[in-house]
Tab-separated table of C-alpha atoms in Angstrom:
chain	number	residue	atom	x	y	z
Z	20	MET	CA	0.000	0.000	0.000
Z	21	ASN	CA	1.679	3.186	-1.096
Z	22	PRO	CA	1.432	5.940	1.455
Z	23	ARG	CA	0.153	9.042	-0.229
Z	24	LEU	CA	2.064	12.093	0.785
Z	25	SER	CA	0.931	15.556	0.138
Z	26	PRO	CA	2.642	17.397	-2.679
Z	27	THR	CA	4.855	20.386	-2.057
Z	28	HIS	CA	4.181	24.136	-2.098
Z	29	CYS	CA	2.033	25.658	0.497
Z	30	GLY	CA	-0.172	28.400	-0.794
Z	31	THR	CA	-0.583	27.051	-4.303
Z	32	MET	CA	-3.725	25.064	-4.663
Z	33	PHE	CA	-2.736	22.526	-7.197
Z	34	ARG	CA	0.458	20.738	-7.592
Z	35	ALA	CA	1.611	17.977	-9.852
Z	36	VAL	CA	-0.678	14.996	-9.676
Z	37	PHE	CA	-3.742	14.616	-7.539
Z	38	ARG	CA	-3.228	11.599	-5.356
Z	39	LEU	CA	-6.320	9.820	-4.223
Z	40	SER	CA	-5.517	8.738	-0.743
Z	41	ALA	CA	-7.357	6.135	1.228
Z	42	THR	CA	-7.214	8.370	4.248
Z	43	GLY	CA	-9.447	11.009	2.808
Z	44	ALA	CA	-10.080	13.639	0.217
Z	45	ARG	CA	-7.730	16.468	-0.471
Z	46	SER	CA	-10.133	19.127	-1.489
Z	47	LEU	CA	-8.832	21.569	-4.031
Z	48	ALA	CA	-10.279	24.387	-1.979
Z	49	ARG	CA	-7.973	23.665	0.934
Z	50	SER	CA	-4.389	24.793	0.704
Z	51	ARG	CA	-1.714	22.209	0.927
Z	52	PRO	CA	0.301	21.718	4.083
Z	53	CYS	CA	3.876	22.885	3.723
Z	54	TYR	CA	6.236	20.019	3.773
Z	55	SER	CA	8.412	18.648	1.082
Z	56	ALA	CA	7.421	15.093	0.321
Z	57	PRO	CA	8.024	13.473	-3.016
Z	58	SER	CA	5.220	11.139	-3.968
Z	59	ALA	CA	6.090	8.046	-5.892
Z	60	THR	CA	4.232	5.360	-7.712
Z	61	ARG	CA	6.541	2.853	-6.111
Z	62	CYS	CA	8.164	2.729	-2.724
Z	63	TYR	CA	11.726	1.550	-2.840
Z	64	SER	CA	13.879	0.898	0.152
Z	65	HIS	CA	16.718	1.950	-2.117
Z	66	GLY	CA	16.890	3.677	-5.465
Z	67	LYS	CA	15.679	7.010	-6.664
Z	68	VAL	CA	12.097	8.038	-6.031
Z	69	GLU	CA	10.324	9.626	-8.968
Z	70	THR	CA	8.909	13.042	-8.209
Z	71	ASP	CA	5.471	14.208	-9.298
Z	72	GLU	CA	7.059	16.469	-11.881
Z	73	GLU	CA	9.063	13.630	-13.374
Z	74	PHE	CA	5.988	11.449	-13.484
Z	75	ASP	CA	3.977	14.155	-15.234
Z	76	ALA	CA	6.779	14.931	-17.659
Z	77	ARG	CA	7.150	11.272	-18.538
Z	78	TRP	CA	3.496	10.923	-19.385
Z	79	VAL	CA	3.296	14.200	-21.283
Z	80	THR	CA	6.227	13.025	-23.373
Z	81	TYR	CA	4.542	9.672	-23.945
Z	82	PHE	CA	1.403	11.193	-25.391
Z	83	SER	CA	3.311	13.884	-27.271
Z	84	LYS	CA	4.862	11.397	-29.642
Z	85	PRO	CA	4.016	12.838	-33.066
Z	86	ASP	CA	3.340	9.494	-34.738
Z	87	ILE	CA	1.637	7.872	-31.770
Z	88	ASP	CA	-0.629	5.047	-32.857
Z	89	GLY	CA	-3.972	3.861	-31.593
Z	90	TRP	CA	-2.560	1.004	-29.579
Z	91	GLU	CA	-0.119	3.270	-27.767
Z	92	LEU	CA	-2.863	5.733	-26.969
Z	93	ARG	CA	-5.109	2.999	-25.606
Z	94	LYS	CA	-2.307	1.365	-23.666
Z	95	GLY	CA	-1.201	4.679	-22.232
Z	96	MET	CA	-4.663	5.735	-21.161
Z	97	ASN	CA	-5.594	2.379	-19.684
Z	98	THR	CA	-2.335	2.280	-17.739
Z	99	LEU	CA	-2.751	5.854	-16.542
Z	100	ILE	CA	-6.285	5.186	-15.385
Z	101	GLY	CA	-4.995	2.136	-13.561
Z	102	TYR	CA	-2.858	4.294	-11.290
Z	103	ASP	CA	-4.141	5.529	-7.958
Z	104	LEU	CA	-4.324	9.164	-9.061
Z	105	VAL	CA	-6.173	11.590	-11.274
Z	106	PRO	CA	-3.866	12.703	-14.083
Z	107	GLU	CA	-2.773	16.310	-14.250
Z	108	ALA	CA	-4.315	18.631	-16.787
Z	109	LYS	CA	-1.136	18.746	-18.834
Z	110	ILE	CA	-1.077	14.970	-19.239
Z	111	LEU	CA	-4.697	14.990	-20.339
Z	112	ASP	CA	-3.989	17.863	-22.695
Z	113	SER	CA	-1.245	15.813	-24.287
Z	114	ALA	CA	-3.539	12.792	-24.529
Z	115	LEU	CA	-6.345	14.804	-26.115
Z	116	ARG	CA	-3.953	16.170	-28.696
Z	117	ALA	CA	-2.873	12.617	-29.419
Z	118	CYS	CA	-6.530	11.776	-30.036
Z	119	ARG	CA	-6.676	14.695	-32.443
Z	120	ARG	CA	-3.675	13.375	-34.353
Z	121	LEU	CA	-5.425	10.018	-34.548
Z	122	ASN	CA	-8.718	11.638	-35.642
Z	123	ASP	CA	-10.470	9.960	-32.714
Z	124	LEU	CA	-13.034	12.228	-31.097
Z	125	ALA	CA	-14.817	9.363	-29.339
Z	126	SER	CA	-11.684	8.450	-27.400
Z	127	ALA	CA	-11.187	12.065	-26.407
Z	128	ILE	CA	-14.662	12.201	-24.886
Z	129	ARG	CA	-14.086	8.812	-23.271
Z	130	ILE	CA	-10.910	10.112	-21.643
Z	131	LEU	CA	-12.849	12.956	-20.053
Z	132	GLU	CA	-15.466	10.503	-18.774
Z	133	ALA	CA	-12.777	8.236	-17.378
Z	134	VAL	CA	-11.080	11.092	-15.568
Z	135	LYS	CA	-14.328	12.182	-13.991
Z	136	ASP	CA	-14.943	8.648	-12.815
Z	137	LYS	CA	-11.398	8.422	-11.520
Z	138	ALA	CA	-11.941	11.393	-9.222
Z	139	GLY	CA	-14.555	9.345	-7.438
Z	140	PRO	CA	-16.099	11.107	-4.462
Z	141	HIS	CA	-13.878	14.180	-4.917
Z	142	LYS	CA	-16.398	16.130	-6.914
Z	143	ASP	CA	-14.287	19.255	-7.306
Z	144	ILE	CA	-11.420	17.697	-9.252
Z	145	TYR	CA	-13.253	17.224	-12.537
Z	146	PRO	CA	-14.641	20.762	-12.848
Z	147	TYR	CA	-11.149	22.076	-12.124
Z	148	LEU	CA	-9.648	19.900	-14.830
Z	149	ILE	CA	-12.277	20.982	-17.342
Z	150	GLN	CA	-11.545	24.576	-16.447
Z	151	GLU	CA	-7.852	23.997	-17.029
Z	152	LEU	CA	-8.492	22.158	-20.275
Z	153	LYS	CA	-11.039	24.680	-21.598
Z	154	PRO	CA	-8.564	26.309	-24.008
Z	155	THR	CA	-7.557	22.938	-25.419
Z	156	LEU	CA	-11.129	21.722	-25.633
Z	157	SER	CA	-12.269	24.777	-27.546
Z	158	GLU	CA	-9.178	24.728	-29.746
Z	159	LEU	CA	-9.687	21.125	-30.737
Z	160	GLY	CA	-13.468	21.305	-30.735
Z	161	ILE	CA	-13.935	18.560	-28.134
Z	162	SER	CA	-17.283	18.671	-26.367
Z	163	THR	CA	-17.395	17.533	-22.774
Z	164	PRO	CA	-19.706	14.640	-21.900
Z	165	GLU	CA	-21.897	17.141	-20.052
Z	166	GLU	CA	-22.313	19.296	-23.154
Z	167	LEU	CA	-23.344	16.236	-25.133
Z	168	GLY	CA	-25.655	15.021	-22.388
Z	169	ILE	CA	-24.062	11.577	-22.182
Z	170	ASP	CA	-23.077	12.043	-18.558
Z	171	LYS	CA	-26.667	11.274	-17.687
Z	172	LEU	CA	-28.654	8.221	-18.595
N	78	MET	CA	0.873	-25.428	-39.126
N	79	ALA	CA	-2.818	-25.822	-39.706
N	80	LEU	CA	-4.398	-29.090	-40.606
N	81	LEU	CA	-6.954	-29.347	-43.336
N	82	TYR	CA	-9.022	-32.481	-43.473
N	83	CYS	CA	-10.095	-33.671	-46.867
N	84	HIS	CA	-11.538	-37.142	-47.073
N	85	ASP	CA	-8.604	-39.340	-46.084
N	86	THR	CA	-5.958	-36.914	-47.195
N	87	ALA	CA	-4.628	-34.369	-44.853
N	88	ILE	CA	-3.153	-31.291	-46.394
N	89	TYR	CA	-0.857	-29.244	-44.253
N	90	ILE	CA	-1.039	-25.544	-44.863
N	91	GLN	CA	1.039	-22.820	-43.345
N	92	THR	CA	-0.871	-21.184	-40.525
N	93	THR	CA	-0.187	-17.743	-41.941
N	94	ILE	CA	-2.148	-18.549	-45.062
N	95	VAL	CA	-5.095	-19.696	-42.993
N	96	PHE	CA	-5.191	-16.488	-41.010
N	97	GLU	CA	-5.011	-14.398	-44.118
N	98	VAL	CA	-8.001	-16.134	-45.594
N	99	ARG	CA	-10.079	-16.192	-42.479
N	100	GLU	CA	-12.777	-14.013	-43.885
N	101	ARG	CA	-15.331	-15.785	-45.941
N	102	ASN	CA	-14.886	-13.565	-48.960
N	103	LYS	CA	-11.362	-14.830	-49.368
N	104	ARG	CA	-12.466	-18.424	-49.666
N	105	ASP	CA	-11.798	-18.441	-53.392
N	106	TYR	CA	-8.248	-17.250	-52.905
N	107	PHE	CA	-7.734	-20.024	-50.407
N	108	LEU	CA	-9.103	-22.633	-52.702
N	109	SER	CA	-7.046	-21.437	-55.599
N	110	GLN	CA	-3.871	-21.376	-53.605
N	111	GLY	CA	-4.251	-24.504	-51.570
N	112	LEU	CA	-6.232	-26.866	-53.655
N	113	LYS	CA	-5.843	-27.404	-57.333
N	114	ASN	CA	-7.992	-30.502	-57.415
N	115	LYS	CA	-11.630	-29.470	-57.348
N	116	ASN	CA	-12.776	-32.979	-56.533
N	117	LEU	CA	-11.492	-32.723	-53.025
N	118	ASP	CA	-14.306	-32.137	-50.624
N	119	CYS	CA	-12.631	-30.274	-47.888
N	120	ILE	CA	-13.659	-28.796	-44.640
N	121	LEU	CA	-12.012	-25.444	-44.515
N	122	LEU	CA	-10.083	-24.785	-41.344
N	123	GLU	CA	-12.003	-21.609	-40.750
N	124	GLN	CA	-15.108	-23.706	-40.279
N	125	LEU	CA	-13.395	-25.786	-37.635
N	126	VAL	CA	-12.253	-22.681	-35.845
N	127	PRO	CA	-14.733	-20.684	-33.751
N	128	LYS	CA	-16.283	-17.703	-35.463
N	129	ALA	CA	-14.366	-14.489	-35.656
N	130	THR	CA	-15.492	-11.443	-33.710
N	131	LEU	CA	-19.230	-11.346	-33.537
N	132	PRO	CA	-20.950	-9.102	-36.038
N	133	VAL	CA	-22.008	-5.663	-34.961
N	134	SER	CA	-25.656	-6.381	-34.447
N	135	VAL	CA	-25.115	-9.209	-31.955
N	136	HIS	CA	-25.003	-8.214	-28.314
N	137	PRO	CA	-21.913	-9.383	-26.470
N	138	GLU	CA	-24.107	-11.162	-23.946
N	139	VAL	CA	-25.388	-13.570	-26.566
N	140	ALA	CA	-23.795	-16.928	-26.016
N	141	GLY	CA	-22.085	-17.406	-29.311
N	142	SER	CA	-18.577	-18.638	-29.770
N	143	VAL	CA	-16.254	-15.674	-29.427
N	144	ASP	CA	-12.881	-15.767	-31.090
N	145	MET	CA	-10.559	-15.011	-28.201
N	146	SER	CA	-7.571	-14.618	-30.474
N	147	GLN	CA	-9.005	-11.373	-31.854
N	148	PRO	CA	-9.072	-8.102	-29.896
N	149	LEU	CA	-12.255	-7.931	-27.863
N	150	TYR	CA	-14.485	-5.062	-26.912
N	151	TRP	CA	-15.647	-4.520	-23.366
N	152	ASP	CA	-17.050	-1.702	-21.266
N	153	ARG	CA	-15.035	-1.306	-18.095
N	154	LEU	CA	-14.655	1.689	-15.843
N	155	ASP	CA	-10.966	1.002	-15.385
N	156	THR	CA	-10.283	0.417	-19.085
N	157	PRO	CA	-11.578	3.484	-20.873
N	158	LEU	CA	-10.247	2.516	-24.288
N	159	PRO	CA	-10.859	-1.161	-25.080
N	160	ASP	CA	-8.841	-3.132	-27.613
N	161	ARG	CA	-11.174	-2.424	-30.475
N	162	ALA	CA	-14.038	-0.163	-31.391
N	163	TYR	CA	-17.525	-1.388	-30.709
N	164	LYS	CA	-18.764	-1.206	-34.260
N	165	GLU	CA	-16.386	-2.700	-36.773
N	166	VAL	CA	-18.819	-2.805	-39.661
N	167	LEU	CA	-19.787	0.761	-40.448
N	168	THR	CA	-22.839	1.941	-42.300
N	169	ALA	CA	-22.421	4.488	-45.033
N	170	ALA	CA	-23.534	7.213	-42.640
N	171	ASP	CA	-20.918	6.146	-40.101
N	172	LYS	CA	-18.256	6.081	-42.774
N	173	SER	CA	-19.035	9.608	-43.888
N	174	LEU	CA	-18.967	10.710	-40.261
N	175	LYS	CA	-15.565	9.138	-39.875
N	176	GLN	CA	-14.403	11.123	-42.880
N	177	LYS	CA	-15.765	14.300	-41.341
N	178	GLU	CA	-13.956	13.414	-38.126
N	179	LYS	CA	-10.656	13.901	-39.918
N	180	GLY	CA	-11.425	17.593	-40.244
N	181	PRO	CA	-11.929	20.153	-37.488
N	182	TRP	CA	-14.120	18.745	-34.755
N	183	SER	CA	-15.779	22.077	-34.128
N	184	GLN	CA	-17.626	21.533	-37.390
N	185	LEU	CA	-19.366	18.457	-36.006
N	186	SER	CA	-22.774	18.895	-34.491
N	187	LYS	CA	-23.627	17.464	-31.070
N	188	GLU	CA	-25.601	14.634	-32.616
N	189	GLU	CA	-22.696	13.777	-34.888
N	190	LYS	CA	-20.312	13.710	-31.961
N	191	ILE	CA	-22.650	11.433	-30.040
N	192	ALA	CA	-22.979	9.215	-33.113
N	193	LEU	CA	-19.201	8.992	-33.379
N	194	TYR	CA	-19.010	8.095	-29.704
N	195	ARG	CA	-21.574	5.330	-30.166
N	196	VAL	CA	-19.660	3.890	-33.108
N	197	THR	CA	-16.605	3.407	-30.938
N	198	PHE	CA	-18.251	2.637	-27.625
N	199	ARG	CA	-21.301	0.685	-26.559
N	200	GLN	CA	-22.081	2.190	-23.165
N	201	THR	CA	-21.244	5.553	-21.690
N	202	TYR	CA	-19.747	5.695	-18.226
N	203	ALA	CA	-23.120	6.717	-16.842
N	204	GLU	CA	-24.714	3.639	-18.385
N	205	MET	CA	-21.934	1.418	-17.087
N	206	LYS	CA	-22.411	2.709	-13.568
N	207	GLN	CA	-26.146	2.229	-13.641
N	208	PRO	CA	-27.252	0.449	-10.514
N	209	SER	CA	-29.111	-2.784	-11.076
N	210	ALA	CA	-31.732	-4.519	-8.998
N	211	GLU	CA	-29.650	-7.660	-8.794
N	212	TRP	CA	-29.150	-7.272	-5.057
N	213	LYS	CA	-32.856	-7.840	-4.510
N	214	THR	CA	-32.626	-11.157	-6.335
N	215	VAL	CA	-29.566	-12.114	-4.322
N	216	MET	CA	-31.097	-11.245	-0.954
N	217	GLY	CA	-34.352	-12.909	-1.926
N	218	GLY	CA	-32.494	-16.057	-2.816
N	219	VAL	CA	-30.497	-15.978	0.395
N	220	PHE	CA	-33.574	-15.602	2.587
N	221	PHE	CA	-35.450	-18.229	0.629
N	222	PHE	CA	-32.766	-20.822	1.174
N	223	LEU	CA	-32.358	-19.832	4.816
N	224	GLY	CA	-36.086	-20.354	5.232
N	225	PHE	CA	-35.912	-23.682	3.492
N	226	THR	CA	-33.084	-24.721	5.781
N	227	GLY	CA	-35.192	-23.716	8.755
N	228	LEU	CA	-37.967	-25.973	7.552
N	229	VAL	CA	-35.549	-28.836	7.131
N	230	VAL	CA	-34.229	-28.296	10.672
N	231	TRP	CA	-37.736	-28.272	12.143
N	232	TRP	CA	-38.684	-31.438	10.294
N	233	GLN	CA	-35.546	-33.120	11.582
N	234	ALA	CA	-36.393	-32.168	15.135
N	235	ALA	CA	-39.928	-33.428	14.720
N	236	TYR	CA	-39.331	-36.656	12.846
N	237	VAL	CA	-35.706	-37.678	12.953
N	238	TYR	CA	-34.267	-37.061	16.405
N	239	PRO	CA	-34.673	-39.911	18.914
N	240	GLU	CA	-36.238	-39.387	22.339
N	241	ARG	CA	-34.458	-37.096	24.792
N	242	PRO	CA	-32.335	-39.007	27.313
N	243	ARG	CA	-33.736	-39.139	30.844
N	244	THR	CA	-30.671	-37.395	32.146
N	245	PHE	CA	-32.103	-34.130	30.801
N	246	THR	CA	-35.059	-34.014	33.199
N	247	ASP	CA	-34.974	-31.504	36.042
N	248	GLU	CA	-35.354	-34.242	38.609
N	249	TRP	CA	-32.333	-36.125	37.321
N	250	LYS	CA	-30.283	-32.948	37.032
N	251	ALA	CA	-31.044	-32.013	40.649
N	252	LYS	CA	-29.919	-35.419	41.861
N	253	GLN	CA	-26.813	-35.163	39.670
N	254	LEU	CA	-25.963	-31.797	41.161
N	255	LYS	CA	-26.374	-33.057	44.698
N	256	ARG	CA	-24.121	-36.027	43.890
N	257	MET	CA	-21.439	-33.723	42.520
N	258	LEU	CA	-21.538	-31.600	45.668
N	259	ASP	CA	-21.377	-34.685	47.843
N	260	MET	CA	-18.313	-35.855	45.908
N	261	ARG	CA	-16.712	-32.441	46.385
N	262	ILE	CA	-16.071	-31.910	42.671
N	263	ASN	CA	-13.369	-29.220	42.204
N	264	PRO	CA	-13.558	-28.007	45.842
N	265	ILE	CA	-10.705	-25.492	45.674
N	266	GLU	CA	-11.426	-23.195	42.794
N	267	GLY	CA	-14.195	-24.866	40.826
N	268	PHE	CA	-17.668	-26.268	41.287
N	269	SER	CA	-17.857	-27.222	44.979
N	270	SER	CA	-15.920	-24.150	46.061
N	271	LYS	CA	-18.946	-22.126	45.100
N	272	TRP	CA	-21.194	-24.053	47.511
N	273	ASP	CA	-21.452	-23.060	51.130
N	274	TYR	CA	-21.617	-26.400	52.930
N	275	GLU	CA	-22.522	-24.875	56.330
N	276	LYS	CA	-25.493	-22.989	55.151
N	277	GLY	CA	-26.465	-25.408	52.399
N	278	GLN	CA	-26.707	-22.840	49.655
N	279	TRP	CA	-24.644	-21.248	46.926
N	280	LYS	CA	-22.147	-18.682	48.082
């Protein structure tokens, strides 16, 4: 069980990746406590621990591949959704642009649905992410599931 | 290597050829490549092998034989993008939509976007997360079988168990207790230590 430590930077509301911790919600409205604690997807007793920034950068790079193919997109998204976190806006931005390169609007909408589901009981994460992604969504012409009405039955 | 059975003769064909000609419309190619002799009455390997991915109109729940060697489609909350799109066989309308998808997405109407979504996916997340009434069936079944077990237990008590031994009567138990006290069973810390022998009562 990976202990989820709070990201760095007191005062700033959002930092790196949103970790979904079993101990409770970290509401975006609350400011972060100020201690430096690198979060990792793995806990090693030895070896370097990957920081949130490195994790984000790695995934942004993955989806930014210019000739990314459908399999890689699917694999990347399914893996990312498998992690115990909600991906940062910049990772999702990169993934949505990958969908654009692949001419796959359906997957782009699906990604937004998946991210909303991933946030679980933390209802404020998804609206924040949509707010952050608004420029990308309007640039690429992606409608959110809410705009299309498919978020309801 | 795939085995093709034809009467008594077995013709061995490279597996790669079989996979290439899996679709029915390539049967002629297969015949022309593999079999020059038209008199051979052969069972094509593709008929021995379970059907390929079910056609679009068939619901995945239908118990047909699914070809597990092909990528499958499934709706899962933790797998947003399954191995293949839901609809593989596209209507002309779908095909034209797919063409339009290659252009700017802002030019697509809401209905078109929803149609594109439905081509690739069967259920939305909301539909996947729909609660079902299955729990009522489960609880009903549980209580039913508990009730049935209760009936069985009662019947056993009424018709199967032999008579109660006489040692269970109050009279016998009183005599037994007196005997135990007279014998001084566990007089230090146990049974008889709880009895006050002077006063003839429990302490």
